[in-house]
Coordinates of C-alpha atoms in Angstrom, one line a residue:
M1 CA -12.8 10.0 19.6
S2 CA -14.7 7.1 21.0
T3 CA -16.8 4.6 19.1
T4 CA -20.6 4.7 19.4
D5 CA -21.9 1.5 21.0
K6 CA -18.8 -0.2 19.9
E7 CA -19.5 0.7 16.3
L8 CA -17.2 2.5 13.9
R9 CA -19.2 4.3 11.2
V10 CA -17.2 4.5 8.0
G11 CA -17.3 7.0 5.2
M12 CA -15.2 6.2 2.1
V13 CA -14.1 8.6 -0.6
G14 CA -13.6 6.8 -4.0
Y15 CA -15.1 3.6 -5.2
A16 CA -13.0 2.3 -8.1
F17 CA -10.2 -0.3 -7.8
M18 CA -9.1 0.5 -4.3
G19 CA -12.5 1.5 -3.2
A20 CA -13.8 -2.0 -4.2
A21 CA -11.0 -3.7 -2.3
H22 CA -11.6 -1.6 0.8
S23 CA -15.3 -2.2 0.6
Q24 CA -14.8 -6.0 0.5
A25 CA -12.6 -5.7 3.6
W26 CA -15.1 -3.5 5.5
R27 CA -17.9 -6.0 4.6
T28 CA -15.9 -9.0 5.7
V29 CA -13.7 -8.1 8.7
N30 CA -16.3 -8.4 11.5
R31 CA -17.6 -11.6 10.0
V32 CA -14.2 -13.2 10.4
Y33 CA -12.6 -11.6 13.4
D34 CA -14.0 -11.0 16.9
L35 CA -13.1 -7.3 17.3
P36 CA -13.8 -4.6 20.0
A37 CA -15.8 -2.6 17.5
R38 CA -18.0 -3.3 14.5
A39 CA -17.5 -1.5 11.2
R40 CA -20.6 0.0 9.7
M41 CA -20.5 1.0 6.0
V42 CA -22.5 4.3 6.2
L43 CA -21.5 6.5 3.2
V44 CA -19.5 6.3 0.0
C45 CA -18.5 9.4 -2.0
G46 CA -17.7 9.8 -5.8
R47 CA -17.9 12.6 -8.3
D48 CA -20.5 11.0 -10.6
S49 CA -23.9 10.7 -8.9
G50 CA -25.1 7.8 -11.1
K51 CA -22.0 5.8 -10.8
V52 CA -21.6 6.3 -7.0
A53 CA -25.2 5.3 -6.5
E54 CA -24.5 2.1 -8.4
A55 CA -21.3 1.5 -6.5
A56 CA -23.0 2.0 -3.1
D57 CA -25.6 -0.7 -4.0
R58 CA -23.0 -3.0 -5.4
L59 CA -20.4 -2.6 -2.7
G60 CA -22.7 -2.6 0.3
W61 CA -22.8 1.1 1.4
E62 CA -25.9 2.5 3.0
E63 CA -25.8 5.9 1.4
H64 CA -23.9 7.8 -1.2
T65 CA -22.9 11.4 -1.9
T66 CA -20.9 13.4 -4.5
D67 CA -19.4 15.8 -1.9
W68 CA -16.5 14.6 0.3
R69 CA -16.9 17.7 2.4
E70 CA -20.4 16.6 3.4
L71 CA -19.0 13.2 4.3
V72 CA -16.3 14.7 6.5
A73 CA -18.7 17.0 8.2
R74 CA -21.3 14.5 9.1
P75 CA -21.5 13.7 12.8
D76 CA -22.4 10.1 12.2
I77 CA -19.1 9.3 10.4
D78 CA -16.2 8.2 12.7
V79 CA -13.7 7.0 10.1
V80 CA -12.8 8.6 6.7
D81 CA -11.3 6.1 4.3
I82 CA -9.5 7.8 1.4
C83 CA -9.3 5.8 -1.8
T84 CA -8.8 8.6 -4.3
P85 CA -5.9 9.6 -6.6
G86 CA -3.0 11.2 -4.8
D87 CA -3.8 14.8 -5.7
S88 CA -6.7 14.8 -3.2
H89 CA -5.2 12.8 -0.3
A90 CA -3.9 15.8 1.6
E91 CA -7.0 18.0 1.3
I92 CA -9.4 15.3 2.4
A93 CA -7.1 13.9 5.2
L94 CA -6.4 17.3 6.7
A95 CA -10.1 18.2 6.7
A96 CA -11.0 14.9 8.3
L97 CA -8.3 15.1 11.0
A98 CA -9.4 18.7 11.8
A99 CA -12.9 17.4 12.2
G100 CA -11.7 14.8 14.7
K101 CA -12.2 11.8 12.4
H102 CA -10.1 8.7 12.3
V103 CA -8.4 8.5 8.9
L104 CA -7.2 5.6 6.7
C105 CA -5.5 6.9 3.6
E106 CA -4.2 4.8 0.6
K107 CA -0.6 4.9 -0.4
P108 CA 1.5 6.7 -1.3
L109 CA 0.4 9.2 1.4
A110 CA 0.6 12.3 -0.8
N111 CA 2.0 13.6 -4.1
T112 CA 4.8 15.7 -2.5
V113 CA 6.9 15.7 0.6
A114 CA 5.4 19.1 1.6
E115 CA 1.9 17.6 1.6
A116 CA 3.1 14.4 3.4
R117 CA 4.8 16.5 6.1
E118 CA 1.7 18.6 6.6
M119 CA -0.4 15.4 6.9
A120 CA 2.0 13.8 9.4
A121 CA 2.0 16.9 11.5
A122 CA -1.8 17.1 11.4
A123 CA -2.0 13.5 12.4
A124 CA 0.3 14.1 15.4
T125 CA -1.9 17.0 16.5
A126 CA -5.2 15.0 16.0
Q127 CA -3.7 12.1 18.0
A128 CA -3.8 14.2 21.1
G129 CA -7.6 14.5 20.7
G130 CA -8.0 10.7 20.2
A131 CA -8.2 10.7 16.3
R132 CA -6.0 7.9 14.9
S133 CA -4.6 7.7 11.4
M134 CA -2.9 5.0 9.2
C135 CA -1.6 4.7 5.6
G136 CA -2.8 1.7 3.7
F137 CA 0.3 -0.4 2.7
N138 CA -1.7 -3.6 2.5
Y139 CA 1.2 -5.9 1.6
R140 CA 2.4 -5.7 5.3
R141 CA -0.7 -7.7 6.1
V142 CA 0.0 -10.7 3.9
P143 CA 0.6 -13.5 6.4
A144 CA 3.8 -14.7 4.7
V145 CA 5.2 -11.2 4.8
A146 CA 4.3 -10.9 8.5
L147 CA 6.1 -14.2 9.1
M148 CA 9.1 -13.0 7.2
R149 CA 9.3 -10.0 9.5
Q150 CA 9.1 -12.3 12.5
L151 CA 12.0 -14.4 11.3
V152 CA 14.2 -11.4 10.8
A153 CA 13.2 -9.9 14.1
A154 CA 14.0 -13.2 15.9
G155 CA 17.6 -13.1 14.4
R156 CA 17.1 -16.1 12.3
L157 CA 18.8 -14.4 9.4
G158 CA 21.6 -13.0 11.5
E159 CA 23.1 -9.7 10.2
I160 CA 21.2 -8.4 7.2
R161 CA 23.6 -7.8 4.3
H162 CA 21.5 -7.7 1.1
V163 CA 17.9 -6.6 0.3
R164 CA 16.6 -7.0 -3.3
A165 CA 13.1 -6.0 -4.2
S166 CA 11.2 -5.7 -7.5
Y167 CA 7.7 -4.9 -8.5
L168 CA 7.0 -5.7 -12.1
Q169 CA 3.9 -5.0 -14.2
D170 CA 3.2 -4.6 -17.9
W171 CA -0.3 -2.9 -18.2
I172 CA 1.0 0.1 -20.2
V173 CA 3.5 -1.7 -22.5
D174 CA 1.1 -0.9 -25.5
P175 CA 1.9 2.6 -26.6
Q176 CA -1.8 3.0 -27.6
F177 CA -2.9 2.5 -24.0
P178 CA -4.5 5.9 -23.0
L179 CA -3.2 8.7 -20.9
V180 CA -5.1 7.7 -17.7
W181 CA -4.6 9.7 -14.4
R182 CA -1.8 7.4 -13.2
L183 CA 0.3 8.7 -16.1
R184 CA -0.2 12.4 -15.2
K185 CA 2.1 13.8 -12.5
E186 CA -0.3 16.5 -11.4
V187 CA -2.8 13.8 -10.4
S188 CA -0.6 10.8 -9.4
G189 CA 2.6 12.5 -8.2
S190 CA 4.8 10.0 -9.9
G191 CA 4.5 6.8 -12.1
A192 CA 5.7 3.3 -11.3
L193 CA 7.9 4.8 -8.5
G194 CA 5.1 6.0 -6.4
D195 CA 2.4 3.6 -7.5
I196 CA 4.3 0.3 -7.0
G197 CA 7.8 1.3 -5.9
A198 CA 6.3 2.7 -2.7
H199 CA 5.0 -0.8 -1.8
I200 CA 8.5 -2.4 -2.0
I201 CA 10.1 0.5 -0.1
D202 CA 7.6 0.2 2.8
L203 CA 7.7 -3.6 2.7
T204 CA 11.4 -4.0 2.9
Q205 CA 11.8 -1.4 5.6
Y206 CA 9.0 -3.1 7.5
V207 CA 10.5 -6.6 7.2
T208 CA 14.0 -5.6 8.1
G209 CA 13.2 -3.0 10.7
Q210 CA 15.8 -0.7 8.9
Q211 CA 15.2 2.5 7.0
I212 CA 16.7 3.5 3.7
T213 CA 19.3 6.2 4.3
G214 CA 20.5 7.0 0.8
V215 CA 19.9 6.2 -2.8
S216 CA 21.4 6.3 -6.3
A217 CA 18.7 6.1 -9.0
V218 CA 17.7 6.2 -12.6
T219 CA 14.2 6.6 -14.0
E220 CA 12.8 6.3 -17.6
T221 CA 9.7 7.2 -19.5
F222 CA 9.6 4.9 -22.5
V223 CA 6.4 6.2 -24.2
K224 CA 6.4 10.0 -24.1
E225 CA 2.9 10.6 -25.6
R226 CA -0.3 8.6 -25.3
P227 CA -3.8 8.9 -26.7
L228 CA -6.3 10.7 -24.6
P229 CA -8.6 8.3 -22.7
S230 CA -12.3 7.7 -23.2
E231 CA -14.7 8.0 -20.2
S232 CA -13.1 5.0 -18.5
S233 CA -9.9 5.8 -16.6
G234 CA -9.1 2.6 -14.8
L235 CA -6.4 0.0 -15.4
A236 CA -8.4 -1.4 -18.2
A237 CA -9.1 2.0 -19.8
Q238 CA -9.6 2.5 -23.6
A239 CA -8.4 5.2 -25.8
D240 CA -10.9 7.6 -27.3
G241 CA -11.3 6.0 -30.7
G242 CA -13.0 9.0 -32.1
S243 CA -10.1 11.3 -31.5
A244 CA -6.4 11.4 -32.7
A245 CA -5.5 13.7 -29.9
T246 CA -2.6 12.7 -27.6
G247 CA -1.0 14.1 -24.4
P248 CA 2.4 14.0 -22.7
V249 CA 3.2 11.3 -20.2
T250 CA 4.6 13.3 -17.3
V251 CA 5.6 10.4 -14.9
D252 CA 8.2 7.7 -14.9
D253 CA 7.5 4.3 -16.6
A254 CA 10.2 2.7 -14.6
A255 CA 12.6 3.4 -11.7
V256 CA 15.7 1.5 -10.6
F257 CA 17.8 2.4 -7.6
V258 CA 20.4 1.1 -5.2
A259 CA 20.2 2.0 -1.6
R260 CA 21.9 1.8 1.8
L261 CA 19.8 0.7 4.8
G262 CA 20.4 2.1 8.3
G263 CA 21.9 -1.2 9.5
G264 CA 24.5 -1.2 6.7
A265 CA 22.7 -3.6 4.3
L266 CA 23.0 -2.9 0.5
A267 CA 19.7 -2.9 -1.4
T268 CA 18.4 -2.9 -4.9
Y269 CA 15.0 -1.8 -6.1
E270 CA 13.2 -2.0 -9.4
A271 CA 9.7 -0.8 -10.1
T272 CA 8.3 -0.9 -13.7
R273 CA 5.1 -1.1 -15.6
F274 CA 7.0 -2.2 -18.7
A275 CA 8.0 -5.7 -17.8
T276 CA 6.3 -7.5 -20.6
G277 CA 4.5 -10.6 -19.4
R278 CA 4.6 -9.6 -15.7
K279 CA 1.2 -8.7 -14.3
N280 CA 1.7 -8.1 -10.6
A281 CA 5.1 -9.6 -9.8
L282 CA 6.3 -8.4 -6.5
R283 CA 9.3 -10.2 -5.0
V284 CA 11.6 -9.5 -2.0
E285 CA 14.6 -11.4 -0.9
I286 CA 16.6 -10.8 2.3
N287 CA 20.1 -12.2 2.7
G288 CA 21.7 -12.4 6.1
S289 CA 24.8 -13.9 7.7
L290 CA 22.7 -16.9 9.0
G291 CA 20.2 -17.4 6.2
T292 CA 17.9 -16.1 3.5
V293 CA 14.2 -15.5 3.2
A294 CA 12.3 -14.6 0.1
F295 CA 8.6 -13.7 -0.7
D296 CA 6.9 -13.8 -4.1
L297 CA 3.4 -12.3 -4.4
E298 CA 2.5 -14.7 -7.1
R299 CA 3.0 -17.4 -4.5
L300 CA 1.3 -15.4 -1.8
N301 CA 0.9 -18.3 0.7
E302 CA 4.6 -19.3 0.7
L303 CA 8.0 -18.3 1.9
E304 CA 11.4 -19.6 0.7
Y305 CA 13.7 -20.0 3.7
Y306 CA 17.4 -21.0 3.8
D307 CA 18.9 -21.9 7.2
A308 CA 22.7 -21.7 7.0
T309 CA 23.0 -22.9 10.6
R310 CA 21.9 -26.4 9.7
P311 CA 24.5 -29.1 8.9
V312 CA 25.9 -28.7 5.5
A313 CA 24.5 -32.0 4.3
E314 CA 21.0 -30.7 5.2
Q315 CA 21.2 -27.2 3.9
G316 CA 18.9 -26.0 1.0
F317 CA 16.0 -23.7 0.4
S318 CA 12.8 -24.9 2.1
R319 CA 9.2 -24.0 1.2
I320 CA 7.1 -22.8 4.2
L321 CA 3.4 -23.0 3.4
V322 CA 2.0 -20.1 5.4
T323 CA -1.5 -21.5 6.2
E324 CA -1.2 -22.7 9.8
S325 CA -3.4 -21.1 12.5
E326 CA -0.1 -20.2 14.3
H327 CA 0.9 -18.0 11.4
P328 CA 0.0 -14.3 11.5
Y329 CA -3.7 -13.4 10.8
L330 CA -4.7 -17.0 9.9
S331 CA -6.3 -18.3 13.1
A332 CA -9.7 -17.0 11.9
W333 CA -9.6 -18.4 8.3
W334 CA -9.4 -21.9 6.9
P335 CA -7.9 -25.3 7.9
P336 CA -4.1 -25.7 7.2
G337 CA -3.3 -25.9 3.5
H338 CA -6.4 -23.9 2.4
I339 CA -4.9 -20.8 0.8
I340 CA -6.0 -17.2 1.0
G341 CA -5.6 -14.4 -1.6
Y342 CA -4.9 -10.8 -2.4
E343 CA -8.2 -9.4 -0.9
H344 CA -7.4 -10.9 2.5
S345 CA -4.6 -8.4 3.0
F346 CA -7.1 -5.6 3.1
T347 CA -9.3 -7.5 5.5
H348 CA -6.3 -7.9 7.8
Q349 CA -5.6 -4.2 7.3
M350 CA -9.1 -3.3 8.5
R351 CA -8.7 -5.7 11.5
D352 CA -5.6 -4.0 12.7
F353 CA -7.1 -0.5 12.1
I354 CA -10.3 -1.3 14.0
E355 CA -8.4 -2.9 16.9
A356 CA -6.1 0.1 17.2
V357 CA -8.8 2.7 17.0
A358 CA -11.2 0.9 19.4
T359 CA -8.5 0.4 22.0
G360 CA -6.8 3.8 21.7
V361 CA -3.6 2.5 20.2
D362 CA -1.7 4.2 17.3
P363 CA -2.0 2.0 14.2
S364 CA 0.9 1.3 11.9
P365 CA 2.0 2.4 9.4
S366 CA 1.4 5.9 10.8
F367 CA 1.4 9.0 8.7
A368 CA 4.9 9.6 10.0
E369 CA 6.0 6.2 8.7
A370 CA 4.3 7.0 5.3
L371 CA 6.1 10.4 5.3
Q372 CA 9.4 8.5 5.5
V373 CA 8.5 6.5 2.4
Q374 CA 7.6 9.7 0.7
L375 CA 11.1 11.1 1.6
V376 CA 12.6 8.0 -0.1
L377 CA 10.6 8.5 -3.2
D378 CA 11.7 12.2 -3.3
A379 CA 15.3 11.2 -2.9
V380 CA 15.0 8.7 -5.8
V381 CA 13.6 11.5 -8.0
R382 CA 16.3 13.9 -7.1
S383 CA 19.0 11.4 -7.6
A384 CA 17.7 10.5 -11.0
E385 CA 17.5 14.2 -12.0
L386 CA 21.1 14.6 -10.9
G387 CA 22.5 11.8 -13.0
S388 CA 22.2 9.1 -10.4
S389 CA 24.2 11.0 -7.8
W390 CA 24.2 9.6 -4.3
T391 CA 21.3 11.3 -2.4
D392 CA 20.7 11.1 1.3
V393 CA 17.2 10.5 2.6
E394 CA 16.0 13.0 5.1
P395 CA 14.9 11.4 8.4
A396 CA 11.1 11.5 8.7
L397 CA 10.9 12.3 12.4
A398 CA 13.0 15.4 12.0
T399 CA 10.6 16.7 9.4
V400 CA 7.5 16.1 11.5
A401 CA 9.1 17.8 14.5
A402 CA 10.1 20.8 12.3

């Protein structure tokens, strides 16, 4: 599918947390980067007519609707951006791909391997007709993470031996926090594992260039029942104070697993929403035979780098301030030393997506890559259910071909 007068007309489904982040990126990307096509924010969709109308005005969309099927069917929509809970990803994406639309879908790709496999197969079929698709793992687009990948790919760390990754939050520590959709398996698919664990799975595989081949896992749900929510259902939701009713939490609160990567590295992963005091603490460290590199999201513009090839008297961890125009994505932003933030990762994501679609290149991470992450999530769940037994991860490409 070609662009119209070098314009990509975007329709977005969902307008809450991720919808706001994506909207900011769509608004900004062409004002920062010189791209082969311009994004036009045509239509936003949500279930509540009043709220979606307000969101359209606030976020910068031309029109609004309460019917995602209308959005997908409209001939003046080129791109469908899916920012809904996981239980609707597959249905919307499959319809959009069948309609010849380009699709950007938030992570994790789906709630089940079966859904993810169907989506990856549909994306491969749609690709033949020119429709492109990508899964939104935005942390790939943090400049320090992209630089981290470059260092590994250039052999600066030598043979990769250890990977350790953690993503720690605390927003549901209070047992009175309500039973929002992220705590219900039928809507979210899984808990901390899929919500934030998917990020560190994708990020470490992206940085190292190696896929996870097997896992041994344990998961835990610390609070088994929670108050039913009031009308608000976001990260700052409140319990319904007029009701004593509760419901079961049907997802994990925390997941911990060890893994083996395809190149032989040993890896450890921890994803939890019960790390009291930790708000959005993502950290990845890679140890190799020639050095170490580490990234901390709370120090988003920095890398820690240890070069073991230097003379012993000069060795030690150095701080790389990732703000130079030579660093990934940063040539269009501010002078050196002027830091960027979380929202910029989404702007960079839209930049890469627009460039790929406009030039007929397959963007990354593809639905096939996102399926591979889904297969890791599934292996973690199965391992935990089997008493932490070692569980192999099925290769994603084989499942797509099948």
